Amino acid sequence: EVQLVESGGGLVQPGGSLRLSCAASGFTFSSYEMNWVRQAPGKGLEWVSYISSSGSTIYYADSVKGRFTISRDNAKNSLYLQMNSLRAEDTAVYYCATGGEMATNWGQGTLVTVSS
Amino acid sequence: EIVLTQSPATLSLSPGERATLSCRASQSVSSYLAWYQQKPGQAPRLLIYDASNRATGIPARFSGSGSGTDFTLTISSLEPEDFAVYYCQQRSNWQWTFGQGTKVEIK
């Protein structure tokens, strides 16, 4: 069974940093494209970033470009999102999700709150 | 960026009724459109991909249709567990965009 478990969320001040992790199991992680998607409280879904299976291709939404960095460690079956220069509008539940064309599997999400 | 517009924003129906949800793209996405269901406090779940293919384990009462710019998700007969928010999604130029969602609520 595919399982994705996010961690690393929490309360951070504006301008601060946070690193999210997504632990994958139940499938061959190194063969799968991965994404981060976020959802602000009471709002819709927003794609954040994509990384290819090897990590060689990466894309970001304009809203996070230059501030967030996606990476993966295939030996550890893990996906990461380094978030710097955080803003109040980055407050959201962050989900990791498998897939290139669409999100086939989702984690349960981790809440990031940016507030002073 | 391709914008997806879903309608209606809210659909009030009774169990057993048919639900028809619309998703319109600002430019053609061919058949590269997916639908998701999200219940409160839960992650979204993939229902339909490539406009009309049901994902693994999705009941046959869910069906998708359309191509180009106009797409429809149909739930043939609503079950109590189907009351949720539904999102459409497309990928172009390696960017995913989502519609704003349609809430299917109990009438």
mmCIF file with all atom_site columns, C-alpha atoms in Angstrom:
data_model
loop_
_atom_site.group_PDB
_atom_site.id
_atom_site.type_symbol
_atom_site.label_atom_id
_atom_site.label_alt_id
_atom_site.label_comp_id
_atom_site.label_asym_id
_atom_site.label_entity_id
_atom_site.label_seq_id
_atom_site.pdbx_PDB_ins_code
_atom_site.Cartn_x
_atom_site.Cartn_y
_atom_site.Cartn_z
_atom_site.occupancy
_atom_site.B_iso_or_equiv
_atom_site.pdbx_formal_charge
_atom_site.auth_seq_id
_atom_site.auth_comp_id
_atom_site.auth_asym_id
_atom_site.auth_atom_id
_atom_site.pdbx_PDB_model_num
ATOM 1   C CA . GLU A 1 1   ? 0.000   0.000  0.000   1.00 0.00 ? 1   GLU A CA 1
ATOM 2   C CA . VAL A 1 2   ? 1.289   3.426  -0.967  1.00 0.00 ? 2   VAL A CA 1
ATOM 3   C CA . GLN A 1 3   ? 1.935   5.591  2.066   1.00 0.00 ? 3   GLN A CA 1
ATOM 4   C CA . LEU A 1 4   ? 3.125   9.200  2.200   1.00 0.00 ? 4   LEU A CA 1
ATOM 5   C CA . VAL A 1 5   ? 3.720   10.813 5.574   1.00 0.00 ? 5   VAL A CA 1
ATOM 6   C CA . GLU A 1 6   ? 4.564   14.500 5.824   1.00 0.00 ? 6   GLU A CA 1
ATOM 7   C CA . SER A 1 7   ? 6.276   16.084 8.801   1.00 0.00 ? 7   SER A CA 1
ATOM 8   C CA . GLY A 1 8   ? 8.069   19.272 9.783   1.00 0.00 ? 8   GLY A CA 1
ATOM 9   C CA . GLY A 1 9   ? 5.180   21.710 9.862   1.00 0.00 ? 9   GLY A CA 1
ATOM 10  C CA . GLY A 1 10  ? 4.625   24.161 12.681  1.00 0.00 ? 10  GLY A CA 1
ATOM 11  C CA . LEU A 1 11  ? 4.472   27.802 13.693  1.00 0.00 ? 11  LEU A CA 1
ATOM 12  C CA . VAL A 1 12  ? 7.140   30.103 12.266  1.00 0.00 ? 12  VAL A CA 1
ATOM 13  C CA . GLN A 1 13  ? 7.569   33.862 12.233  1.00 0.00 ? 13  GLN A CA 1
ATOM 14  C CA . PRO A 1 14  ? 7.420   35.863 8.995   1.00 0.00 ? 14  PRO A CA 1
ATOM 15  C CA . GLY A 1 15  ? 10.822  35.772 7.324   1.00 0.00 ? 15  GLY A CA 1
ATOM 16  C CA . GLY A 1 16  ? 11.673  32.465 8.956   1.00 0.00 ? 16  GLY A CA 1
ATOM 17  C CA . SER A 1 17  ? 12.473  29.050 7.503   1.00 0.00 ? 17  SER A CA 1
ATOM 18  C CA . LEU A 1 18  ? 11.078  25.562 7.753   1.00 0.00 ? 18  LEU A CA 1
ATOM 19  C CA . ARG A 1 19  ? 11.931  22.220 6.158   1.00 0.00 ? 19  ARG A CA 1
ATOM 20  C CA . LEU A 1 20  ? 9.166   19.776 5.348   1.00 0.00 ? 20  LEU A CA 1
ATOM 21  C CA . SER A 1 21  ? 9.737   16.067 4.819   1.00 0.00 ? 21  SER A CA 1
ATOM 22  C CA . CYS A 1 22  ? 7.657   13.398 3.152   1.00 0.00 ? 22  CYS A CA 1
ATOM 23  C CA . ALA A 1 23  ? 8.453   9.763  3.940   1.00 0.00 ? 23  ALA A CA 1
ATOM 24  C CA . ALA A 1 24  ? 7.345   7.330  1.254   1.00 0.00 ? 24  ALA A CA 1
ATOM 25  C CA . SER A 1 25  ? 6.688   3.615  1.538   1.00 0.00 ? 25  SER A CA 1
ATOM 26  C CA . GLY A 1 26  ? 4.823   0.836  -0.253  1.00 0.00 ? 26  GLY A CA 1
ATOM 27  C CA . PHE A 1 27  ? 6.140   1.671  -3.712  1.00 0.00 ? 27  PHE A CA 1
ATOM 28  C CA . THR A 1 28  ? 9.414   2.174  -5.597  1.00 0.00 ? 28  THR A CA 1
ATOM 29  C CA . PHE A 1 29  ? 9.949   5.812  -4.648  1.00 0.00 ? 29  PHE A CA 1
ATOM 30  C CA . SER A 1 30  ? 12.899  6.306  -7.007  1.00 0.00 ? 30  SER A CA 1
ATOM 31  C CA . SER A 1 31  ? 10.652  5.631  -10.011 1.00 0.00 ? 31  SER A CA 1
ATOM 32  C CA . TYR A 1 32  ? 8.039   8.257  -9.187  1.00 0.00 ? 32  TYR A CA 1
ATOM 33  C CA . GLU A 1 33  ? 7.703   11.949 -9.932  1.00 0.00 ? 33  GLU A CA 1
ATOM 34  C CA . MET A 1 34  ? 6.712   13.922 -6.853  1.00 0.00 ? 34  MET A CA 1
ATOM 35  C CA . ASN A 1 35  ? 4.986   17.189 -6.042  1.00 0.00 ? 35  ASN A CA 1
ATOM 36  C CA . TRP A 1 36  ? 4.108   19.489 -3.184  1.00 0.00 ? 36  TRP A CA 1
ATOM 37  C CA . VAL A 1 37  ? 0.602   20.953 -3.130  1.00 0.00 ? 37  VAL A CA 1
ATOM 38  C CA . ARG A 1 38  ? -0.739  23.320 -0.486  1.00 0.00 ? 38  ARG A CA 1
ATOM 39  C CA . GLN A 1 39  ? -4.125  24.410 0.772   1.00 0.00 ? 39  GLN A CA 1
ATOM 40  C CA . ALA A 1 40  ? -4.640  27.588 2.751   1.00 0.00 ? 40  ALA A CA 1
ATOM 41  C CA . PRO A 1 41  ? -7.265  27.370 5.517   1.00 0.00 ? 41  PRO A CA 1
ATOM 42  C CA . GLY A 1 42  ? -10.725 27.214 3.959   1.00 0.00 ? 42  GLY A CA 1
ATOM 43  C CA . LYS A 1 43  ? -9.328  27.653 0.453   1.00 0.00 ? 43  LYS A CA 1
ATOM 44  C CA . GLY A 1 44  ? -8.659  25.561 -2.628  1.00 0.00 ? 44  GLY A CA 1
ATOM 45  C CA . LEU A 1 45  ? -5.631  23.604 -3.780  1.00 0.00 ? 45  LEU A CA 1
ATOM 46  C CA . GLU A 1 46  ? -2.452  25.248 -5.067  1.00 0.00 ? 46  GLU A CA 1
ATOM 47  C CA . TRP A 1 47  ? 0.417   23.388 -6.713  1.00 0.00 ? 47  TRP A CA 1
ATOM 48  C CA . VAL A 1 48  ? 3.794   24.387 -5.247  1.00 0.00 ? 48  VAL A CA 1
ATOM 49  C CA . SER A 1 49  ? 6.584   22.363 -6.829  1.00 0.00 ? 49  SER A CA 1
ATOM 50  C CA . TYR A 1 50  ? 7.503   19.326 -8.934  1.00 0.00 ? 50  TYR A CA 1
ATOM 51  C CA . ILE A 1 51  ? 10.571  17.079 -9.000  1.00 0.00 ? 51  ILE A CA 1
ATOM 52  C CA . SER A 1 52  ? 11.317  14.293 -11.459 1.00 0.00 ? 52  SER A CA 1
ATOM 53  C CA . SER A 1 53  ? 12.094  10.767 -10.325 1.00 0.00 ? 53  SER A CA 1
ATOM 54  C CA . SER A 1 54  ? 15.858  11.306 -10.568 1.00 0.00 ? 54  SER A CA 1
ATOM 55  C CA . GLY A 1 55  ? 15.724  14.836 -9.191  1.00 0.00 ? 55  GLY A CA 1
ATOM 56  C CA . SER A 1 56  ? 17.205  16.306 -12.346 1.00 0.00 ? 56  SER A CA 1
ATOM 57  C CA . THR A 1 57  ? 14.115  18.303 -13.334 1.00 0.00 ? 57  THR A CA 1
ATOM 58  C CA . ILE A 1 58  ? 12.459  20.743 -10.959 1.00 0.00 ? 58  ILE A CA 1
ATOM 59  C CA . TYR A 1 59  ? 9.683   23.319 -11.335 1.00 0.00 ? 59  TYR A CA 1
ATOM 60  C CA . TYR A 1 60  ? 8.113   25.846 -8.990  1.00 0.00 ? 60  TYR A CA 1
ATOM 61  C CA . ALA A 1 61  ? 4.993   27.941 -8.860  1.00 0.00 ? 61  ALA A CA 1
ATOM 62  C CA . ASP A 1 62  ? 5.728   31.615 -9.354  1.00 0.00 ? 62  ASP A CA 1
ATOM 63  C CA . SER A 1 63  ? 4.445   32.320 -5.833  1.00 0.00 ? 63  SER A CA 1
ATOM 64  C CA . VAL A 1 64  ? 7.323   30.379 -4.240  1.00 0.00 ? 64  VAL A CA 1
ATOM 65  C CA . LYS A 1 65  ? 10.114  30.636 -6.825  1.00 0.00 ? 65  LYS A CA 1
ATOM 66  C CA . GLY A 1 66  ? 13.353  31.819 -5.268  1.00 0.00 ? 66  GLY A CA 1
ATOM 67  C CA . ARG A 1 67  ? 12.155  31.069 -1.728  1.00 0.00 ? 67  ARG A CA 1
ATOM 68  C CA . PHE A 1 68  ? 11.360  27.343 -1.721  1.00 0.00 ? 68  PHE A CA 1
ATOM 69  C CA . THR A 1 69  ? 13.603  24.438 -2.734  1.00 0.00 ? 69  THR A CA 1
ATOM 70  C CA . ILE A 1 70  ? 12.362  20.937 -3.494  1.00 0.00 ? 70  ILE A CA 1
ATOM 71  C CA . SER A 1 71  ? 14.704  17.955 -3.214  1.00 0.00 ? 71  SER A CA 1
ATOM 72  C CA . ARG A 1 72  ? 14.620  14.216 -2.737  1.00 0.00 ? 72  ARG A CA 1
ATOM 73  C CA . ASP A 1 73  ? 16.778  11.417 -1.386  1.00 0.00 ? 73  ASP A CA 1
ATOM 74  C CA . ASN A 1 74  ? 15.901  8.225  -3.215  1.00 0.00 ? 74  ASN A CA 1
ATOM 75  C CA . ALA A 1 75  ? 18.114  6.162  -0.921  1.00 0.00 ? 75  ALA A CA 1
ATOM 76  C CA . LYS A 1 76  ? 15.996  7.329  2.030   1.00 0.00 ? 76  LYS A CA 1
ATOM 77  C CA . ASN A 1 77  ? 12.651  7.255  0.174   1.00 0.00 ? 77  ASN A CA 1
ATOM 78  C CA . SER A 1 78  ? 12.139  10.854 1.155   1.00 0.00 ? 78  SER A CA 1
ATOM 79  C CA . LEU A 1 79  ? 10.983  14.124 -0.398  1.00 0.00 ? 79  LEU A CA 1
ATOM 80  C CA . TYR A 1 80  ? 11.775  17.532 1.056   1.00 0.00 ? 80  TYR A CA 1
ATOM 81  C CA . LEU A 1 81  ? 10.662  21.144 0.797   1.00 0.00 ? 81  LEU A CA 1
ATOM 82  C CA . GLN A 1 82  ? 12.976  23.812 2.178   1.00 0.00 ? 82  GLN A CA 1
ATOM 83  C CA . MET A 1 83  ? 10.966  26.968 2.742   1.00 0.00 ? 83  MET A CA 1
ATOM 84  C CA . ASN A 1 84  ? 12.772  30.273 3.330   1.00 0.00 ? 84  ASN A CA 1
ATOM 85  C CA . SER A 1 85  ? 11.594  33.875 3.671   1.00 0.00 ? 85  SER A CA 1
ATOM 86  C CA . LEU A 1 86  ? 8.180   32.663 4.749   1.00 0.00 ? 86  LEU A CA 1
ATOM 87  C CA . ARG A 1 87  ? 5.203   34.987 4.491   1.00 0.00 ? 87  ARG A CA 1
ATOM 88  C CA . ALA A 1 88  ? 1.770   34.999 6.082   1.00 0.00 ? 88  ALA A CA 1
ATOM 89  C CA . GLU A 1 89  ? 0.284   33.901 2.751   1.00 0.00 ? 89  GLU A CA 1
ATOM 90  C CA . ASP A 1 90  ? 2.350   30.690 2.898   1.00 0.00 ? 90  ASP A CA 1
ATOM 91  C CA . THR A 1 91  ? 0.154   29.514 5.777   1.00 0.00 ? 91  THR A CA 1
ATOM 92  C CA . ALA A 1 92  ? -1.404  26.266 4.576   1.00 0.00 ? 92  ALA A CA 1
ATOM 93  C CA . VAL A 1 93  ? -1.554  22.513 4.855   1.00 0.00 ? 93  VAL A CA 1
ATOM 94  C CA . TYR A 1 94  ? 1.244   21.147 2.687   1.00 0.00 ? 94  TYR A CA 1
ATOM 95  C CA . TYR A 1 95  ? 0.683   17.815 0.956   1.00 0.00 ? 95  TYR A CA 1
ATOM 96  C CA . CYS A 1 96  ? 3.178   15.667 -0.885  1.00 0.00 ? 96  CYS A CA 1
ATOM 97  C CA . ALA A 1 97  ? 1.729   13.785 -3.842  1.00 0.00 ? 97  ALA A CA 1
ATOM 98  C CA . THR A 1 98  ? 2.948   11.309 -6.432  1.00 0.00 ? 98  THR A CA 1
ATOM 99  C CA . GLY A 1 99  ? 2.515   11.845 -10.140 1.00 0.00 ? 99  GLY A CA 1
ATOM 100 C CA . GLY A 1 100 ? 3.452   13.841 -13.191 1.00 0.00 ? 100 GLY A CA 1
ATOM 101 C CA . GLU A 1 101 ? 0.188   14.521 -15.018 1.00 0.00 ? 101 GLU A CA 1
ATOM 102 C CA . MET A 1 102 ? -1.989  14.267 -11.899 1.00 0.00 ? 102 MET A CA 1
ATOM 103 C CA . ALA A 1 103 ? -1.743  13.526 -8.175  1.00 0.00 ? 103 ALA A CA 1
ATOM 104 C CA . THR A 1 104 ? -2.292  9.809  -7.882  1.00 0.00 ? 104 THR A CA 1
ATOM 105 C CA . ASN A 1 105 ? -1.527  9.457  -4.173  1.00 0.00 ? 105 ASN A CA 1
ATOM 106 C CA . TRP A 1 106 ? -1.518  12.045 -1.394  1.00 0.00 ? 106 TRP A CA 1
ATOM 107 C CA . GLY A 1 107 ? -0.127  12.251 2.111   1.00 0.00 ? 107 GLY A CA 1
ATOM 108 C CA . GLN A 1 108 ? -2.263  13.464 5.010   1.00 0.00 ? 108 GLN A CA 1
ATOM 109 C CA . GLY A 1 109 ? -0.595  16.869 5.026   1.00 0.00 ? 109 GLY A CA 1
ATOM 110 C CA . THR A 1 110 ? 1.333   18.979 7.511   1.00 0.00 ? 110 THR A CA 1
ATOM 111 C CA . LEU A 1 111 ? 0.211   22.417 8.682   1.00 0.00 ? 111 LEU A CA 1
ATOM 112 C CA . VAL A 1 112 ? 2.522   25.408 8.316   1.00 0.00 ? 112 VAL A CA 1
ATOM 113 C CA . THR A 1 113 ? 1.485   28.578 10.107  1.00 0.00 ? 113 THR A CA 1
ATOM 114 C CA . VAL A 1 114 ? 3.393   31.796 9.460   1.00 0.00 ? 114 VAL A CA 1
ATOM 115 C CA . SER A 1 115 ? 2.564   34.337 12.125  1.00 0.00 ? 115 SER A CA 1
ATOM 116 C CA . SER A 1 116 ? 4.210   36.648 14.622  1.00 0.00 ? 116 SER A CA 1
ATOM 117 C CA . GLU B 2 1   ? -1.225  29.917 -17.128 1.00 0.00 ? 1   GLU B CA 1
ATOM 118 C CA . ILE B 2 2   ? -4.349  27.927 -17.874 1.00 0.00 ? 2   ILE B CA 1
ATOM 119 C CA . VAL B 2 3   ? -7.240  28.892 -15.608 1.00 0.00 ? 3   VAL B CA 1
ATOM 120 C CA . LEU B 2 4   ? -9.869  26.308 -14.676 1.00 0.00 ? 4   LEU B CA 1
ATOM 121 C CA . THR B 2 5   ? -13.322 27.597 -13.752 1.00 0.00 ? 5   THR B CA 1
ATOM 122 C CA . GLN B 2 6   ? -15.712 25.245 -11.968 1.00 0.00 ? 6   GLN B CA 1
ATOM 123 C CA . SER B 2 7   ? -19.458 25.628 -11.759 1.00 0.00 ? 7   SER B CA 1
ATOM 124 C CA . PRO B 2 8   ? -21.580 25.765 -9.811  1.00 0.00 ? 8   PRO B CA 1
ATOM 125 C CA . ALA B 2 9   ? -19.763 26.770 -6.642  1.00 0.00 ? 9   ALA B CA 1
ATOM 126 C CA . THR B 2 10  ? -22.267 24.819 -4.574  1.00 0.00 ? 10  THR B CA 1
ATOM 127 C CA . LEU B 2 11  ? -24.663 22.058 -5.583  1.00 0.00 ? 11  LEU B CA 1
ATOM 128 C CA . SER B 2 12  ? -27.472 21.194 -3.165  1.00 0.00 ? 12  SER B CA 1
ATOM 129 C CA . LEU B 2 13  ? -28.875 17.743 -3.833  1.00 0.00 ? 13  LEU B CA 1
ATOM 130 C CA . SER B 2 14  ? -30.475 14.802 -2.053  1.00 0.00 ? 14  SER B CA 1
ATOM 131 C CA . PRO B 2 15  ? -29.078 11.267 -1.820  1.00 0.00 ? 15  PRO B CA 1
ATOM 132 C CA . GLY B 2 16  ? -30.024 9.290  -4.907  1.00 0.00 ? 16  GLY B CA 1
ATOM 133 C CA . GLU B 2 17  ? -30.028 12.338 -7.166  1.00 0.00 ? 17  GLU B CA 1
ATOM 134 C CA . ARG B 2 18  ? -27.696 12.884 -10.098 1.00 0.00 ? 18  ARG B CA 1
ATOM 135 C CA . ALA B 2 19  ? -24.895 15.429 -9.752  1.00 0.00 ? 19  ALA B CA 1
ATOM 136 C CA . THR B 2 20  ? -23.379 17.216 -12.736 1.00 0.00 ? 20  THR B CA 1
ATOM 137 C CA . LEU B 2 21  ? -20.266 19.315 -12.140 1.00 0.00 ? 21  LEU B CA 1
ATOM 138 C CA . SER B 2 22  ? -18.601 21.475 -14.776 1.00 0.00 ? 22  SER B CA 1
ATOM 139 C CA . CYS B 2 23  ? -14.985 22.516 -15.330 1.00 0.00 ? 23  CYS B CA 1
ATOM 140 C CA . ARG B 2 24  ? -14.025 24.952 -18.081 1.00 0.00 ? 24  ARG B CA 1
ATOM 141 C CA . ALA B 2 25  ? -10.434 25.644 -19.138 1.00 0.00 ? 25  ALA B CA 1
ATOM 142 C CA . SER B 2 26  ? -9.244  29.014 -20.435 1.00 0.00 ? 26  SER B CA 1
ATOM 143 C CA . GLN B 2 27  ? -7.543  27.194 -23.309 1.00 0.00 ? 27  GLN B CA 1
ATOM 144 C CA . SER B 2 28  ? -7.482  23.645 -24.580 1.00 0.00 ? 28  SER B CA 1
ATOM 145 C CA . VAL B 2 29  ? -5.992  20.995 -22.311 1.00 0.00 ? 29  VAL B CA 1
ATOM 146 C CA . SER B 2 30  ? -6.826  18.170 -24.731 1.00 0.00 ? 30  SER B CA 1
ATOM 147 C CA . SER B 2 31  ? -7.936  15.310 -22.447 1.00 0.00 ? 31  SER B CA 1
ATOM 148 C CA . TYR B 2 32  ? -5.377  15.987 -19.728 1.00 0.00 ? 32  TYR B CA 1
ATOM 149 C CA . LEU B 2 33  ? -7.839  16.715 -16.960 1.00 0.00 ? 33  LEU B CA 1
ATOM 150 C CA . ALA B 2 34  ? -8.291  15.081 -13.566 1.00 0.00 ? 34  ALA B CA 1
ATOM 151 C CA . TRP B 2 35  ? -10.973 15.238 -10.886 1.00 0.00 ? 35  TRP B CA 1
ATOM 152 C CA . TYR B 2 36  ? -10.512 14.923 -7.116  1.00 0.00 ? 36  TYR B CA 1
ATOM 153 C CA . GLN B 2 37  ? -12.800 14.522 -4.144  1.00 0.00 ? 37  GLN B CA 1
ATOM 154 C CA . GLN B 2 38  ? -11.961 16.088 -0.787  1.00 0.00 ? 38  GLN B CA 1
ATOM 155 C CA . LYS B 2 39  ? -13.810 15.569 2.459   1.00 0.00 ? 39  LYS B CA 1
ATOM 156 C CA . PRO B 2 40  ? -13.329 17.813 5.524   1.00 0.00 ? 40  PRO B CA 1
ATOM 157 C CA . GLY B 2 41  ? -10.040 17.184 7.284   1.00 0.00 ? 41  GLY B CA 1
ATOM 158 C CA . GLN B 2 42  ? -8.852  14.747 4.620   1.00 0.00 ? 42  GLN B CA 1
ATOM 159 C CA . ALA B 2 43  ? -6.445  14.866 1.721   1.00 0.00 ? 43  ALA B CA 1
ATOM 160 C CA . PRO B 2 44  ? -7.899  14.957 -1.777  1.00 0.00 ? 44  PRO B CA 1
ATOM 161 C CA . ARG B 2 45  ? -8.476  11.661 -3.557  1.00 0.00 ? 45  ARG B CA 1
ATOM 162 C CA . LEU B 2 46  ? -8.022  11.093 -7.272  1.00 0.00 ? 46  LEU B CA 1
ATOM 163 C CA . LEU B 2 47  ? -11.317 10.098 -8.922  1.00 0.00 ? 47  LEU B CA 1
ATOM 164 C CA . ILE B 2 48  ? -10.861 10.579 -12.669 1.00 0.00 ? 48  ILE B CA 1
ATOM 165 C CA . TYR B 2 49  ? -7.800  11.076 -14.885 1.00 0.00 ? 49  TYR B CA 1
ATOM 166 C CA . ASP B 2 50  ? -7.400  11.828 -18.589 1.00 0.00 ? 50  ASP B CA 1
ATOM 167 C CA . ALA B 2 51  ? -10.928 13.268 -18.476 1.00 0.00 ? 51  ALA B CA 1
ATOM 168 C CA . SER B 2 52  ? -12.791 9.967  -18.409 1.00 0.00 ? 52  SER B CA 1
ATOM 169 C CA . ASN B 2 53  ? -10.755 7.207  -16.754 1.00 0.00 ? 53  ASN B CA 1
ATOM 170 C CA . ARG B 2 54  ? -11.700 6.162  -13.250 1.00 0.00 ? 54  ARG B CA 1
ATOM 171 C CA . ALA B 2 55  ? -8.826  5.791  -10.813 1.00 0.00 ? 55  ALA B CA 1
ATOM 172 C CA . THR B 2 56  ? -8.290  2.516  -8.983  1.00 0.00 ? 56  THR B CA 1
ATOM 173 C CA . GLY B 2 57  ? -11.099 1.660  -6.607  1.00 0.00 ? 57  GLY B CA 1
ATOM 174 C CA . ILE B 2 58  ? -13.440 4.456  -7.699  1.00 0.00 ? 58  ILE B CA 1
ATOM 175 C CA . PRO B 2 59  ? -17.080 3.347  -7.969  1.00 0.00 ? 59  PRO B CA 1
ATOM 176 C CA . ALA B 2 60  ? -18.767 3.234  -11.351 1.00 0.00 ? 60  ALA B CA 1
ATOM 177 C CA . ARG B 2 61  ? -21.280 5.915  -10.343 1.00 0.00 ? 61  ARG B CA 1
ATOM 178 C CA . PHE B 2 62  ? -18.487 8.442  -10.950 1.00 0.00 ? 62  PHE B CA 1
ATOM 179 C CA . SER B 2 63  ? -17.869 9.291  -14.594 1.00 0.00 ? 63  SER B CA 1
ATOM 180 C CA . GLY B 2 64  ? -16.016 11.995 -16.454 1.00 0.00 ? 64  GLY B CA 1
ATOM 181 C CA . SER B 2 65  ? -16.399 13.372 -19.936 1.00 0.00 ? 65  SER B CA 1
ATOM 182 C CA . GLY B 2 66  ? -15.199 16.163 -22.185 1.00 0.00 ? 66  GLY B CA 1
ATOM 183 C CA . SER B 2 67  ? -12.144 17.330 -24.061 1.00 0.00 ? 67  SER B CA 1
ATOM 184 C CA . GLY B 2 68  ? -10.574 20.587 -25.109 1.00 0.00 ? 68  GLY B CA 1
ATOM 185 C CA . THR B 2 69  ? -11.984 23.234 -22.789 1.00 0.00 ? 69  THR B CA 1
ATOM 186 C CA . ASP B 2 70  ? -15.228 21.778 -21.390 1.00 0.00 ? 70  ASP B CA 1
ATOM 187 C CA . PHE B 2 71  ? -15.378 18.900 -18.940 1.00 0.00 ? 71  PHE B CA 1
ATOM 188 C CA . THR B 2 72  ? -18.031 17.277 -16.770 1.00 0.00 ? 72  THR B CA 1
ATOM 189 C CA . LEU B 2 73  ? -17.950 15.073 -13.693 1.00 0.00 ? 73  LEU B CA 1
ATOM 190 C CA . THR B 2 74  ? -21.164 13.131 -13.178 1.00 0.00 ? 74  THR B CA 1
ATOM 191 C CA . ILE B 2 75  ? -22.207 11.221 -10.094 1.00 0.00 ? 75  ILE B CA 1
ATOM 192 C CA . SER B 2 76  ? -25.107 9.108  -11.283 1.00 0.00 ? 76  SER B CA 1
ATOM 193 C CA . SER B 2 77  ? -26.784 8.561  -7.926  1.00 0.00 ? 77  SER B CA 1
ATOM 194 C CA . LEU B 2 78  ? -25.444 10.321 -4.861  1.00 0.00 ? 78  LEU B CA 1
ATOM 195 C CA . GLU B 2 79  ? -24.488 8.204  -1.885  1.00 0.00 ? 79  GLU B CA 1
ATOM 196 C CA . PRO B 2 80  ? -24.188 9.795  1.599   1.00 0.00 ? 80  PRO B CA 1
ATOM 197 C CA . GLU B 2 81  ? -20.380 9.550  1.397   1.00 0.00 ? 81  GLU B CA 1
ATOM 198 C CA . ASP B 2 82  ? -20.279 11.546 -1.858  1.00 0.00 ? 82  ASP B CA 1
ATOM 199 C CA . PHE B 2 83  ? -21.093 14.870 -0.211  1.00 0.00 ? 83  PHE B CA 1
ATOM 200 C CA . ALA B 2 84  ? -17.762 16.654 -0.433  1.00 0.00 ? 84  ALA B CA 1
ATOM 201 C CA . VAL B 2 85  ? -15.798 19.222 -2.412  1.00 0.00 ? 85  VAL B CA 1
ATOM 202 C CA . TYR B 2 86  ? -14.673 18.333 -5.931  1.00 0.00 ? 86  TYR B CA 1
ATOM 203 C CA . TYR B 2 87  ? -11.730 19.867 -7.784  1.00 0.00 ? 87  TYR B CA 1
ATOM 204 C CA . CYS B 2 88  ? -10.618 19.633 -11.382 1.00 0.00 ? 88  CYS B CA 1
ATOM 205 C CA . GLN B 2 89  ? -6.920  19.876 -12.281 1.00 0.00 ? 89  GLN B CA 1
ATOM 206 C CA . GLN B 2 90  ? -4.760  20.124 -15.382 1.00 0.00 ? 90  GLN B CA 1
ATOM 207 C CA . ARG B 2 91  ? -1.062  20.131 -16.149 1.00 0.00 ? 91  ARG B CA 1
ATOM 208 C CA . SER B 2 92  ? 0.548   22.304 -18.777 1.00 0.00 ? 92  SER B CA 1
ATOM 209 C CA . ASN B 2 93  ? 4.162   23.428 -19.065 1.00 0.00 ? 93  ASN B CA 1
ATOM 210 C CA . TRP B 2 94  ? 4.839   21.308 -15.972 1.00 0.00 ? 94  TRP B CA 1
ATOM 211 C CA . GLN B 2 95  ? 2.545   23.451 -13.852 1.00 0.00 ? 95  GLN B CA 1
ATOM 212 C CA . TRP B 2 96  ? -0.570  22.072 -12.272 1.00 0.00 ? 96  TRP B CA 1
ATOM 213 C CA . THR B 2 97  ? -3.570  24.324 -11.874 1.00 0.00 ? 97  THR B CA 1
ATOM 214 C CA . PHE B 2 98  ? -6.748  23.502 -9.981  1.00 0.00 ? 98  PHE B CA 1
ATOM 215 C CA . GLY B 2 99  ? -10.265 24.786 -10.263 1.00 0.00 ? 99  GLY B CA 1
ATOM 216 C CA . GLN B 2 100 ? -11.696 26.603 -7.261  1.00 0.00 ? 100 GLN B CA 1
ATOM 217 C CA . GLY B 2 101 ? -13.885 23.646 -6.330  1.00 0.00 ? 101 GLY B CA 1
ATOM 218 C CA . THR B 2 102 ? -17.549 22.676 -6.285  1.00 0.00 ? 102 THR B CA 1
ATOM 219 C CA . LYS B 2 103 ? -19.141 21.784 -2.975  1.00 0.00 ? 103 LYS B CA 1
ATOM 220 C CA . VAL B 2 104 ? -21.803 19.092 -3.188  1.00 0.00 ? 104 VAL B CA 1
ATOM 221 C CA . GLU B 2 105 ? -23.982 19.490 -0.116  1.00 0.00 ? 105 GLU B CA 1
ATOM 222 C CA . ILE B 2 106 ? -27.013 17.704 1.226   1.00 0.00 ? 106 ILE B CA 1
ATOM 223 C CA . LYS B 2 107 ? -30.254 19.464 0.395   1.00 0.00 ? 107 LYS B CA 1
#
